[in-house]
Tab-separated table of C-alpha atoms in Angstrom:
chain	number	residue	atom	x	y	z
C	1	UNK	CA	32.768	-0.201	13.123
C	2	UNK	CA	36.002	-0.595	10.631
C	3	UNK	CA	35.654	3.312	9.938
C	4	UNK	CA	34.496	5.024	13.124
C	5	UNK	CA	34.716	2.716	16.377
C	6	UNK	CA	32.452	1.604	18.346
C	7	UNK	CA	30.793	4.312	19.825
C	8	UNK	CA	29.958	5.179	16.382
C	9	UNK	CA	29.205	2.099	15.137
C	10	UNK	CA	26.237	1.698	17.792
C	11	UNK	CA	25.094	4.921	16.904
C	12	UNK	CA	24.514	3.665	13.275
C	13	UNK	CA	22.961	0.978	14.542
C	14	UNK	CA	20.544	2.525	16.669
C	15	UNK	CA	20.274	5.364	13.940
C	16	UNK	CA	19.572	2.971	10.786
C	17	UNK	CA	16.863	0.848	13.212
C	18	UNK	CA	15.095	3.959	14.207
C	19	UNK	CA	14.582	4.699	10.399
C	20	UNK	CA	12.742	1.640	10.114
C	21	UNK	CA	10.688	1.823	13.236
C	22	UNK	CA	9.439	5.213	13.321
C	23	UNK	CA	7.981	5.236	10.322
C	24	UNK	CA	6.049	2.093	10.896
C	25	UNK	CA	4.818	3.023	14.455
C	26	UNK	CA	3.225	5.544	13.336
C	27	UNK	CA	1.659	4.377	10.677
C	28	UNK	CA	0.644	1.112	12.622
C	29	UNK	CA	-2.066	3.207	14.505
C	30	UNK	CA	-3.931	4.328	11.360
C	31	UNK	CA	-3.537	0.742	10.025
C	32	UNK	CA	-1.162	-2.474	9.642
C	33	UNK	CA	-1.828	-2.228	5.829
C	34	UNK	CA	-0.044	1.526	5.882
C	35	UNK	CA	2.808	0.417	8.657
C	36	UNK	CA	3.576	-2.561	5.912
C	37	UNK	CA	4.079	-0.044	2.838
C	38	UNK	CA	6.063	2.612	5.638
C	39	UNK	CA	8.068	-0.298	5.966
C	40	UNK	CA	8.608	-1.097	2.566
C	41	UNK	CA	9.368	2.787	1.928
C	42	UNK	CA	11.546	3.041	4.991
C	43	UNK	CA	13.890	0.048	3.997
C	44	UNK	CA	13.478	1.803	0.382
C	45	UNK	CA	14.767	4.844	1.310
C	46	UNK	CA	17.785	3.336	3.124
C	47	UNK	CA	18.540	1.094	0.729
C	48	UNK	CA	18.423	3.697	-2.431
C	49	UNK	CA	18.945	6.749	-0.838
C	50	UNK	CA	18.650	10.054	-3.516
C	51	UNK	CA	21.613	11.454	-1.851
C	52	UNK	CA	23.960	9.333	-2.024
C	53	UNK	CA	23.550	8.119	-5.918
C	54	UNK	CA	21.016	5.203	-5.003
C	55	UNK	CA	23.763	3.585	-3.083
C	56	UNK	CA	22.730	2.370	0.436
C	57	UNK	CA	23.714	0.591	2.928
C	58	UNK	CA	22.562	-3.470	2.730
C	59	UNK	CA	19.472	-2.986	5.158
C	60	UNK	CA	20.337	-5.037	8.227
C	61	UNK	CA	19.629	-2.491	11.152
C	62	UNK	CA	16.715	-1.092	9.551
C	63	UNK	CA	14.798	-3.973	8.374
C	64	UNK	CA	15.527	-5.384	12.040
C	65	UNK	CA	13.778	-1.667	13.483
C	66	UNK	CA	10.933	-2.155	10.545
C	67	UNK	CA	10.244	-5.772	11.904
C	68	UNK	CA	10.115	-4.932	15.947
C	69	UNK	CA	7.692	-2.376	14.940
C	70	UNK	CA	5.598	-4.877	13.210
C	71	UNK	CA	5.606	-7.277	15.222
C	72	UNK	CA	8.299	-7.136	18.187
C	73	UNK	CA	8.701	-10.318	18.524
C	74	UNK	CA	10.252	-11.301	15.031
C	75	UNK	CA	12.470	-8.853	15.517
C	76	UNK	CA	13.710	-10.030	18.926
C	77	UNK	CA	14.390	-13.242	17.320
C	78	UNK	CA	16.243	-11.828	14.470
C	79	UNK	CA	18.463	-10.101	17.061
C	80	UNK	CA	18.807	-13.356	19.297
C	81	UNK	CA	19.732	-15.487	16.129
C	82	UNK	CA	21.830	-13.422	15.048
C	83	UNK	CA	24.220	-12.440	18.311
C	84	UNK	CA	24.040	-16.133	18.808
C	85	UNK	CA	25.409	-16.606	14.834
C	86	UNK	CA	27.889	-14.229	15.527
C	87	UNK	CA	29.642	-15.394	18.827
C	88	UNK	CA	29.667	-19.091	17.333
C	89	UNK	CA	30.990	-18.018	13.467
C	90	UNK	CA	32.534	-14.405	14.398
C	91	UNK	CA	31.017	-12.975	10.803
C	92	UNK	CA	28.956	-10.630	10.993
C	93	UNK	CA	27.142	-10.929	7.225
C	94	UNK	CA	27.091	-14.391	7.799
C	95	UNK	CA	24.932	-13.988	10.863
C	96	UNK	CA	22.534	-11.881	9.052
C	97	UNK	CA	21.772	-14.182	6.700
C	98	UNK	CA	20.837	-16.524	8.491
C	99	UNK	CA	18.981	-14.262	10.612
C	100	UNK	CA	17.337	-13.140	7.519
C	101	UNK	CA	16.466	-16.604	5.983
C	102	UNK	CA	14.988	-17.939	9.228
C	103	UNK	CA	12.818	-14.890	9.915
C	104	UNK	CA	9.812	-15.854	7.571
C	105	UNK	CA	9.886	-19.026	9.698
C	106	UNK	CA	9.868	-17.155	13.014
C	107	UNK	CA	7.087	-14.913	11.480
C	108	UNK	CA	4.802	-18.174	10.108
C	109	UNK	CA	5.273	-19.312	14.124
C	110	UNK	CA	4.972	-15.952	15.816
C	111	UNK	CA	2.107	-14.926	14.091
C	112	UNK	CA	-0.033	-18.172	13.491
C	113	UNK	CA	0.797	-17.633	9.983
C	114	UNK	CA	-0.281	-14.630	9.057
C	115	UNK	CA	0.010	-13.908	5.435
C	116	UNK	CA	0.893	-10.479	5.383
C	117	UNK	CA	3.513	-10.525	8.188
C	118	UNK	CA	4.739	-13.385	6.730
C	119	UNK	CA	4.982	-11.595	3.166
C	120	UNK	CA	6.634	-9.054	4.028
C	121	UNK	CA	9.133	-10.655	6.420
C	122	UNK	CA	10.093	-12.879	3.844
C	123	UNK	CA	10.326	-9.719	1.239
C	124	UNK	CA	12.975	-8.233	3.516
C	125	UNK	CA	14.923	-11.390	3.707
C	126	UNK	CA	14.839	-12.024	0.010
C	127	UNK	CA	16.261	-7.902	0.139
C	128	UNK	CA	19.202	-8.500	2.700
C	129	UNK	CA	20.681	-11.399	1.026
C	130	UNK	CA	20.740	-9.642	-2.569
C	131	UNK	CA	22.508	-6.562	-0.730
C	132	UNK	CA	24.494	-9.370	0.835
C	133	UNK	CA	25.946	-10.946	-2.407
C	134	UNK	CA	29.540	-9.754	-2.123
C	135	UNK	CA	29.687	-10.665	1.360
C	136	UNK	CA	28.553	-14.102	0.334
C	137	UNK	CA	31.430	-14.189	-2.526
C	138	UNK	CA	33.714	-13.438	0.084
C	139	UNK	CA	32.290	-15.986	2.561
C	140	UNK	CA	32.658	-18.538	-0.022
C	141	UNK	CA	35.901	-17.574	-0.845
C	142	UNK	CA	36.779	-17.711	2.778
C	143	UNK	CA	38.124	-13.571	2.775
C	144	UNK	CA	35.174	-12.353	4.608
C	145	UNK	CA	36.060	-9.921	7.582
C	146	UNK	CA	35.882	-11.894	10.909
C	147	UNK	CA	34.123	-8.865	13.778
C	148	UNK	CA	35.314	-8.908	17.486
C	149	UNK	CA	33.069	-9.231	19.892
C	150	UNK	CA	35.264	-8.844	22.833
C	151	UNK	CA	38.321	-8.309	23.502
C	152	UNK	CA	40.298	-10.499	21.125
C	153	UNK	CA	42.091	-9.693	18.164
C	154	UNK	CA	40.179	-11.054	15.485
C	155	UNK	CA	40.918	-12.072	11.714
C-alpha cells in the first residue's frame, strides 16, 4: 500500500490469498488431511520463498485464503475481526494479531472443536505473530505505521 497504492495493494491481497486457497481447494476434494499439509506448504512457500533468499512476506493474506478454504467460516471471522480492529485502532499489524490470536477460538466454536482445524488454525496464528515481532516492537514502542482507511490523513 506504502509502495504501490491501492490498486496494487488489493491486488496483493487478493494475489497472496489466492496462494493459500487454491492449493487447499484442491486438495480438499481428495482429502482434508492433504488440504491441511497444502496449507501448511502454501503458507511455507510464501513465507520462505526460494526466490527471494527465504525472505517472505509475514503471511497475513495467505493464511486468511488457506483458512476460508478450510473452513470458510474462520476465515470470515478473521476478516470481520480484523476490519473491525482496524477502524477502531487504525494499525493494521495490530489488527492481525488479534485476528490471529482469536482464530483458534473461532475455530474450537465453528467447528465443535475439531482437533485438526483447530491445530492448524492455531499453527498459523502462532506463525503470524513470530513474522509479526518487529511490528510488535514498534507497537510497543508506539512508532508503528497508523493505515487510512478513508479519506483522512493518517499518522
Amino acid at each position: 500500500l506504502r509502495v504501490g497504492g491501492k490498486k496494487l495493494a488489493v491486488i496483493t491481497l487478493l494475489l497472496d490469498a489466492l496462494k493459500g486457497t487454491v492449493p487447499v481447494l484442491v486438495a480438499k476434494q481428495f482429502d482434508m488431511d492433504y488440504a491441511v499439509l497444502a496449507a501448511l506448504g502454501a503458507l511455507t512457500g510464501h513465507l520462505f520463498p526460494v526466490w527471494l533468499k527465504f525472505k517472505g512476506g509475514k503471511g497475513v493474506a495467505t493464511s486468511i485464503g488457506v483458512l476460508l478454504a478450510l473452513w470458510w467460516q474462520i476465515g470470515a471471522a478473521i476478516i470481520c475481526l480484523w476490519l473491525l480492529t482496524a477502524v477502531i485502532t487504525k494499525y493494521s499489524s495490530a489488527s492481525a494479531l488479534t485476528a490471529f490470536a482469536l482464530s483458534p477460538v473461532f475455530a474450537a466454536l465453528l467447528t465443535d472443536g475439531n482437533f485438526q482445524i483447530v491445530a492448524i488454525t492455531f499453527i498459523i496464528a502462532v506463525i503470524v505473530w513470530i513474522k509479526h515481532h518487529e511490528n510488535i516492537r514498534r507497537l510497543i514502542k508506539g512508532t508503528e505505521s497508523k493505515i487510512n482507511l478513508g479519506g483522512q490523513k493518517s499518522t
